[in-house]
Amino acid sequence: MKPKHQRLILICSVLIGLGVSISLMLMAFKDTLVFFYTPSDLSHKKISGQQLIRIGGVVENQSLRQSGEKVCFKVADQNAAITISYHGILPDLFKEGQGVVVEGYLQDPQNFRATTVLAKHDEQYMPKEVADQLKATGRWRHVQ
């Protein structure tokens, strides 16, 4: 076999190996990817009930209902709200009127089953998408 053919075979095998490894990385990334939405986004998107997603917003005042470890509350942005059901212990920083990010599965357009609840960690925390939406509507208040 000529050296020219050996180089061609080597280049082709490297390209095939590279393509296979990139494909495997993309498939692994797709399985661990979690999308973030606001309650308003959910009305425009079609999301499967098996897809793990995150929803961010503010816990509505007087929406918290707790019975043992079963908790229901509403998360809202400026335009929409969604009811969250969660079974477990809420974080210490969780309270009404505060920012929250929940991770779980959409049961229907108005109900969400959370597997994880993440409460805000300081006074300036807010999901970027919610802050951008508040700025766009002119309701943004920067906390110093």
mmCIF file with all atom_site columns, C-alpha atoms in Angstrom:
data_model
loop_
_atom_site.group_PDB
_atom_site.id
_atom_site.type_symbol
_atom_site.label_atom_id
_atom_site.label_alt_id
_atom_site.label_comp_id
_atom_site.label_asym_id
_atom_site.label_entity_id
_atom_site.label_seq_id
_atom_site.pdbx_PDB_ins_code
_atom_site.Cartn_x
_atom_site.Cartn_y
_atom_site.Cartn_z
_atom_site.occupancy
_atom_site.B_iso_or_equiv
_atom_site.pdbx_formal_charge
_atom_site.auth_seq_id
_atom_site.auth_comp_id
_atom_site.auth_asym_id
_atom_site.auth_atom_id
_atom_site.pdbx_PDB_model_num
ATOM 1   C CA . MET A 1 1   ? 0.000   0.000  0.000  1.00 0.00 ? 1   MET A CA 1
ATOM 2   C CA . LYS A 1 2   ? 1.297   3.416  -0.927 1.00 0.00 ? 2   LYS A CA 1
ATOM 3   C CA . PRO A 1 3   ? 1.961   6.037  1.792  1.00 0.00 ? 3   PRO A CA 1
ATOM 4   C CA . LYS A 1 4   ? -0.641  8.248  0.165  1.00 0.00 ? 4   LYS A CA 1
ATOM 5   C CA . HIS A 1 5   ? -3.342  5.579  0.743  1.00 0.00 ? 5   HIS A CA 1
ATOM 6   C CA . GLN A 1 6   ? -2.156  4.977  4.318  1.00 0.00 ? 6   GLN A CA 1
ATOM 7   C CA . ARG A 1 7   ? -2.534  8.673  5.134  1.00 0.00 ? 7   ARG A CA 1
ATOM 8   C CA . LEU A 1 8   ? -5.994  8.714  3.555  1.00 0.00 ? 8   LEU A CA 1
ATOM 9   C CA . ILE A 1 9   ? -7.076  5.705  5.645  1.00 0.00 ? 9   ILE A CA 1
ATOM 10  C CA . LEU A 1 10  ? -5.630  7.326  8.789  1.00 0.00 ? 10  LEU A CA 1
ATOM 11  C CA . ILE A 1 11  ? -7.407  10.637 8.128  1.00 0.00 ? 11  ILE A CA 1
ATOM 12  C CA . CYS A 1 12  ? -10.728 8.881  7.411  1.00 0.00 ? 12  CYS A CA 1
ATOM 13  C CA . SER A 1 13  ? -10.503 6.749  10.558 1.00 0.00 ? 13  SER A CA 1
ATOM 14  C CA . VAL A 1 14  ? -9.659  9.821  12.696 1.00 0.00 ? 14  VAL A CA 1
ATOM 15  C CA . LEU A 1 15  ? -12.639 11.710 11.227 1.00 0.00 ? 15  LEU A CA 1
ATOM 16  C CA . ILE A 1 16  ? -14.982 8.766  11.821 1.00 0.00 ? 16  ILE A CA 1
ATOM 17  C CA . GLY A 1 17  ? -13.723 8.392  15.401 1.00 0.00 ? 17  GLY A CA 1
ATOM 18  C CA . LEU A 1 18  ? -14.144 12.109 16.001 1.00 0.00 ? 18  LEU A CA 1
ATOM 19  C CA . GLY A 1 19  ? -17.683 12.026 14.609 1.00 0.00 ? 19  GLY A CA 1
ATOM 20  C CA . VAL A 1 20  ? -18.652 9.076  16.801 1.00 0.00 ? 20  VAL A CA 1
ATOM 21  C CA . SER A 1 21  ? -17.215 10.692 19.940 1.00 0.00 ? 21  SER A CA 1
ATOM 22  C CA . ILE A 1 22  ? -18.993 14.008 19.254 1.00 0.00 ? 22  ILE A CA 1
ATOM 23  C CA . SER A 1 23  ? -22.264 12.130 18.679 1.00 0.00 ? 23  SER A CA 1
ATOM 24  C CA . LEU A 1 24  ? -21.895 10.298 21.997 1.00 0.00 ? 24  LEU A CA 1
ATOM 25  C CA . MET A 1 25  ? -21.123 13.554 23.838 1.00 0.00 ? 25  MET A CA 1
ATOM 26  C CA . LEU A 1 26  ? -24.171 15.280 22.339 1.00 0.00 ? 26  LEU A CA 1
ATOM 27  C CA . MET A 1 27  ? -26.445 12.372 23.292 1.00 0.00 ? 27  MET A CA 1
ATOM 28  C CA . ALA A 1 28  ? -25.116 12.421 26.876 1.00 0.00 ? 28  ALA A CA 1
ATOM 29  C CA . PHE A 1 29  ? -25.537 16.210 27.028 1.00 0.00 ? 29  PHE A CA 1
ATOM 30  C CA . LYS A 1 30  ? -29.112 15.959 25.762 1.00 0.00 ? 30  LYS A CA 1
ATOM 31  C CA . ASP A 1 31  ? -30.025 13.548 28.581 1.00 0.00 ? 31  ASP A CA 1
ATOM 32  C CA . THR A 1 32  ? -28.747 15.935 31.270 1.00 0.00 ? 32  THR A CA 1
ATOM 33  C CA . LEU A 1 33  ? -29.984 19.193 29.750 1.00 0.00 ? 33  LEU A CA 1
ATOM 34  C CA . VAL A 1 34  ? -32.657 20.990 31.803 1.00 0.00 ? 34  VAL A CA 1
ATOM 35  C CA . PHE A 1 35  ? -34.464 23.930 30.214 1.00 0.00 ? 35  PHE A CA 1
ATOM 36  C CA . PHE A 1 36  ? -35.531 27.009 32.199 1.00 0.00 ? 36  PHE A CA 1
ATOM 37  C CA . TYR A 1 37  ? -38.901 28.690 31.679 1.00 0.00 ? 37  TYR A CA 1
ATOM 38  C CA . THR A 1 38  ? -41.009 31.407 33.262 1.00 0.00 ? 38  THR A CA 1
ATOM 39  C CA . PRO A 1 39  ? -44.737 30.800 33.811 1.00 0.00 ? 39  PRO A CA 1
ATOM 40  C CA . SER A 1 40  ? -45.487 33.038 30.790 1.00 0.00 ? 40  SER A CA 1
ATOM 41  C CA . ASP A 1 41  ? -43.206 30.925 28.571 1.00 0.00 ? 41  ASP A CA 1
ATOM 42  C CA . LEU A 1 42  ? -45.207 27.778 29.321 1.00 0.00 ? 42  LEU A CA 1
ATOM 43  C CA . SER A 1 43  ? -48.290 29.100 27.531 1.00 0.00 ? 43  SER A CA 1
ATOM 44  C CA . HIS A 1 44  ? -46.286 29.466 24.287 1.00 0.00 ? 44  HIS A CA 1
ATOM 45  C CA . LYS A 1 45  ? -44.320 26.192 24.425 1.00 0.00 ? 45  LYS A CA 1
ATOM 46  C CA . LYS A 1 46  ? -45.369 22.614 23.933 1.00 0.00 ? 46  LYS A CA 1
ATOM 47  C CA . ILE A 1 47  ? -43.571 20.602 26.620 1.00 0.00 ? 47  ILE A CA 1
ATOM 48  C CA . SER A 1 48  ? -43.817 16.879 27.199 1.00 0.00 ? 48  SER A CA 1
ATOM 49  C CA . GLY A 1 49  ? -44.796 15.627 30.658 1.00 0.00 ? 49  GLY A CA 1
ATOM 50  C CA . GLN A 1 50  ? -41.678 13.449 30.663 1.00 0.00 ? 50  GLN A CA 1
ATOM 51  C CA . GLN A 1 51  ? -39.262 16.331 30.059 1.00 0.00 ? 51  GLN A CA 1
ATOM 52  C CA . LEU A 1 52  ? -37.438 17.658 33.130 1.00 0.00 ? 52  LEU A CA 1
ATOM 53  C CA . ILE A 1 53  ? -37.640 21.466 33.225 1.00 0.00 ? 53  ILE A CA 1
ATOM 54  C CA . ARG A 1 54  ? -37.091 24.384 35.610 1.00 0.00 ? 54  ARG A CA 1
ATOM 55  C CA . ILE A 1 55  ? -39.547 27.180 36.301 1.00 0.00 ? 55  ILE A CA 1
ATOM 56  C CA . GLY A 1 56  ? -38.521 30.436 37.928 1.00 0.00 ? 56  GLY A CA 1
ATOM 57  C CA . GLY A 1 57  ? -40.489 33.280 39.359 1.00 0.00 ? 57  GLY A CA 1
ATOM 58  C CA . VAL A 1 58  ? -41.858 34.698 42.592 1.00 0.00 ? 58  VAL A CA 1
ATOM 59  C CA . VAL A 1 59  ? -43.992 32.761 45.072 1.00 0.00 ? 59  VAL A CA 1
ATOM 60  C CA . GLU A 1 60  ? -47.397 34.446 45.132 1.00 0.00 ? 60  GLU A CA 1
ATOM 61  C CA . ASN A 1 61  ? -48.541 35.846 48.465 1.00 0.00 ? 61  ASN A CA 1
ATOM 62  C CA . GLN A 1 62  ? -51.192 33.765 50.284 1.00 0.00 ? 62  GLN A CA 1
ATOM 63  C CA . SER A 1 63  ? -50.816 30.859 47.839 1.00 0.00 ? 63  SER A CA 1
ATOM 64  C CA . LEU A 1 64  ? -48.874 28.496 50.111 1.00 0.00 ? 64  LEU A CA 1
ATOM 65  C CA . ARG A 1 65  ? -50.847 25.431 51.266 1.00 0.00 ? 65  ARG A CA 1
ATOM 66  C CA . GLN A 1 66  ? -49.038 22.823 53.342 1.00 0.00 ? 66  GLN A CA 1
ATOM 67  C CA . SER A 1 67  ? -50.250 19.477 54.674 1.00 0.00 ? 67  SER A CA 1
ATOM 68  C CA . GLY A 1 68  ? -47.388 17.534 56.252 1.00 0.00 ? 68  GLY A CA 1
ATOM 69  C CA . GLU A 1 69  ? -44.711 17.203 53.597 1.00 0.00 ? 69  GLU A CA 1
ATOM 70  C CA . LYS A 1 70  ? -47.125 17.905 50.727 1.00 0.00 ? 70  LYS A CA 1
ATOM 71  C CA . VAL A 1 71  ? -46.892 21.540 49.656 1.00 0.00 ? 71  VAL A CA 1
ATOM 72  C CA . CYS A 1 72  ? -48.769 23.524 47.010 1.00 0.00 ? 72  CYS A CA 1
ATOM 73  C CA . PHE A 1 73  ? -48.018 27.110 46.008 1.00 0.00 ? 73  PHE A CA 1
ATOM 74  C CA . LYS A 1 74  ? -48.131 29.368 42.970 1.00 0.00 ? 74  LYS A CA 1
ATOM 75  C CA . VAL A 1 75  ? -45.121 30.737 41.118 1.00 0.00 ? 75  VAL A CA 1
ATOM 76  C CA . ALA A 1 76  ? -45.762 33.833 39.049 1.00 0.00 ? 76  ALA A CA 1
ATOM 77  C CA . ASP A 1 77  ? -44.063 36.322 36.808 1.00 0.00 ? 77  ASP A CA 1
ATOM 78  C CA . GLN A 1 78  ? -45.742 39.561 35.704 1.00 0.00 ? 78  GLN A CA 1
ATOM 79  C CA . ASN A 1 79  ? -48.118 37.899 33.230 1.00 0.00 ? 79  ASN A CA 1
ATOM 80  C CA . ALA A 1 80  ? -48.924 34.371 34.399 1.00 0.00 ? 80  ALA A CA 1
ATOM 81  C CA . ALA A 1 81  ? -48.874 31.973 37.318 1.00 0.00 ? 81  ALA A CA 1
ATOM 82  C CA . ILE A 1 82  ? -48.597 28.210 37.667 1.00 0.00 ? 82  ILE A CA 1
ATOM 83  C CA . THR A 1 83  ? -49.527 25.934 40.569 1.00 0.00 ? 83  THR A CA 1
ATOM 84  C CA . ILE A 1 84  ? -46.621 23.918 41.956 1.00 0.00 ? 84  ILE A CA 1
ATOM 85  C CA . SER A 1 85  ? -47.072 20.726 43.964 1.00 0.00 ? 85  SER A CA 1
ATOM 86  C CA . TYR A 1 86  ? -44.105 19.406 45.917 1.00 0.00 ? 86  TYR A CA 1
ATOM 87  C CA . HIS A 1 87  ? -43.631 16.523 48.345 1.00 0.00 ? 87  HIS A CA 1
ATOM 88  C CA . GLY A 1 88  ? -40.762 17.163 50.718 1.00 0.00 ? 88  GLY A CA 1
ATOM 89  C CA . ILE A 1 89  ? -39.230 19.691 53.052 1.00 0.00 ? 89  ILE A CA 1
ATOM 90  C CA . LEU A 1 90  ? -38.944 23.230 51.721 1.00 0.00 ? 90  LEU A CA 1
ATOM 91  C CA . PRO A 1 91  ? -35.640 25.132 51.982 1.00 0.00 ? 91  PRO A CA 1
ATOM 92  C CA . ASP A 1 92  ? -35.203 27.421 55.000 1.00 0.00 ? 92  ASP A CA 1
ATOM 93  C CA . LEU A 1 93  ? -35.138 30.548 52.816 1.00 0.00 ? 93  LEU A CA 1
ATOM 94  C CA . PHE A 1 94  ? -38.435 29.673 51.094 1.00 0.00 ? 94  PHE A CA 1
ATOM 95  C CA . LYS A 1 95  ? -41.280 32.123 51.752 1.00 0.00 ? 95  LYS A CA 1
ATOM 96  C CA . GLU A 1 96  ? -44.064 33.907 49.933 1.00 0.00 ? 96  GLU A CA 1
ATOM 97  C CA . GLY A 1 97  ? -43.105 36.958 47.904 1.00 0.00 ? 97  GLY A CA 1
ATOM 98  C CA . GLN A 1 98  ? -39.567 35.644 47.319 1.00 0.00 ? 98  GLN A CA 1
ATOM 99  C CA . GLY A 1 99  ? -37.836 34.335 44.202 1.00 0.00 ? 99  GLY A CA 1
ATOM 100 C CA . VAL A 1 100 ? -37.768 30.594 43.643 1.00 0.00 ? 100 VAL A CA 1
ATOM 101 C CA . VAL A 1 101 ? -36.676 28.086 41.022 1.00 0.00 ? 101 VAL A CA 1
ATOM 102 C CA . VAL A 1 102 ? -38.426 24.700 40.910 1.00 0.00 ? 102 VAL A CA 1
ATOM 103 C CA . GLU A 1 103 ? -37.329 21.669 38.935 1.00 0.00 ? 103 GLU A CA 1
ATOM 104 C CA . GLY A 1 104 ? -39.696 18.917 37.884 1.00 0.00 ? 104 GLY A CA 1
ATOM 105 C CA . TYR A 1 105 ? -42.333 17.912 35.363 1.00 0.00 ? 105 TYR A CA 1
ATOM 106 C CA . LEU A 1 106 ? -45.226 19.782 33.779 1.00 0.00 ? 106 LEU A CA 1
ATOM 107 C CA . GLN A 1 107 ? -48.465 17.875 34.362 1.00 0.00 ? 107 GLN A CA 1
ATOM 108 C CA . ASP A 1 108 ? -50.645 20.274 32.362 1.00 0.00 ? 108 ASP A CA 1
ATOM 109 C CA . PRO A 1 109 ? -50.376 23.974 31.400 1.00 0.00 ? 109 PRO A CA 1
ATOM 110 C CA . GLN A 1 110 ? -51.481 25.091 34.893 1.00 0.00 ? 110 GLN A CA 1
ATOM 111 C CA . ASN A 1 111 ? -49.951 22.399 37.157 1.00 0.00 ? 111 ASN A CA 1
ATOM 112 C CA . PHE A 1 112 ? -46.348 21.450 37.783 1.00 0.00 ? 112 PHE A CA 1
ATOM 113 C CA . ARG A 1 113 ? -44.981 18.585 39.921 1.00 0.00 ? 113 ARG A CA 1
ATOM 114 C CA . ALA A 1 114 ? -41.702 19.706 41.479 1.00 0.00 ? 114 ALA A CA 1
ATOM 115 C CA . THR A 1 115 ? -38.926 17.333 42.472 1.00 0.00 ? 115 THR A CA 1
ATOM 116 C CA . THR A 1 116 ? -36.591 20.097 43.703 1.00 0.00 ? 116 THR A CA 1
ATOM 117 C CA . VAL A 1 117 ? -37.252 23.554 45.139 1.00 0.00 ? 117 VAL A CA 1
ATOM 118 C CA . LEU A 1 118 ? -34.449 26.123 45.183 1.00 0.00 ? 118 LEU A CA 1
ATOM 119 C CA . ALA A 1 119 ? -35.063 29.262 47.224 1.00 0.00 ? 119 ALA A CA 1
ATOM 120 C CA . LYS A 1 120 ? -33.281 32.534 46.676 1.00 0.00 ? 120 LYS A CA 1
ATOM 121 C CA . HIS A 1 121 ? -29.916 32.793 48.379 1.00 0.00 ? 121 HIS A CA 1
ATOM 122 C CA . ASP A 1 122 ? -29.627 36.536 48.945 1.00 0.00 ? 122 ASP A CA 1
ATOM 123 C CA . GLU A 1 123 ? -31.586 39.755 48.566 1.00 0.00 ? 123 GLU A CA 1
ATOM 124 C CA . GLN A 1 124 ? -30.550 40.340 44.948 1.00 0.00 ? 124 GLN A CA 1
ATOM 125 C CA . TYR A 1 125 ? -31.298 36.884 43.514 1.00 0.00 ? 125 TYR A CA 1
ATOM 126 C CA . MET A 1 126 ? -33.715 36.685 40.634 1.00 0.00 ? 126 MET A CA 1
ATOM 127 C CA . PRO A 1 127 ? -33.677 34.434 37.561 1.00 0.00 ? 127 PRO A CA 1
ATOM 128 C CA . LYS A 1 128 ? -32.186 36.342 34.627 1.00 0.00 ? 128 LYS A CA 1
ATOM 129 C CA . GLU A 1 129 ? -35.243 35.771 32.442 1.00 0.00 ? 129 GLU A CA 1
ATOM 130 C CA . VAL A 1 130 ? -37.574 37.195 35.108 1.00 0.00 ? 130 VAL A CA 1
ATOM 131 C CA . ALA A 1 131 ? -35.306 40.234 35.613 1.00 0.00 ? 131 ALA A CA 1
ATOM 132 C CA . ASP A 1 132 ? -35.173 40.809 31.833 1.00 0.00 ? 132 ASP A CA 1
ATOM 133 C CA . GLN A 1 133 ? -38.953 40.599 31.605 1.00 0.00 ? 133 GLN A CA 1
ATOM 134 C CA . LEU A 1 134 ? -39.380 43.076 34.482 1.00 0.00 ? 134 LEU A CA 1
ATOM 135 C CA . LYS A 1 135 ? -36.958 45.478 32.782 1.00 0.00 ? 135 LYS A CA 1
ATOM 136 C CA . ALA A 1 136 ? -38.845 45.171 29.485 1.00 0.00 ? 136 ALA A CA 1
ATOM 137 C CA . THR A 1 137 ? -42.180 46.016 31.141 1.00 0.00 ? 137 THR A CA 1
ATOM 138 C CA . GLY A 1 138 ? -40.684 48.891 33.159 1.00 0.00 ? 138 GLY A CA 1
ATOM 139 C CA . ARG A 1 139 ? -41.327 47.263 36.551 1.00 0.00 ? 139 ARG A CA 1
ATOM 140 C CA . TRP A 1 140 ? -37.682 46.602 37.432 1.00 0.00 ? 140 TRP A CA 1
ATOM 141 C CA . ARG A 1 141 ? -36.578 47.738 40.910 1.00 0.00 ? 141 ARG A CA 1
ATOM 142 C CA . HIS A 1 142 ? -32.870 47.297 41.540 1.00 0.00 ? 142 HIS A CA 1
ATOM 143 C CA . VAL A 1 143 ? -32.146 46.413 45.169 1.00 0.00 ? 143 VAL A CA 1
ATOM 144 C CA . GLN A 1 144 ? -28.932 47.917 46.610 1.00 0.00 ? 144 GLN A CA 1
#
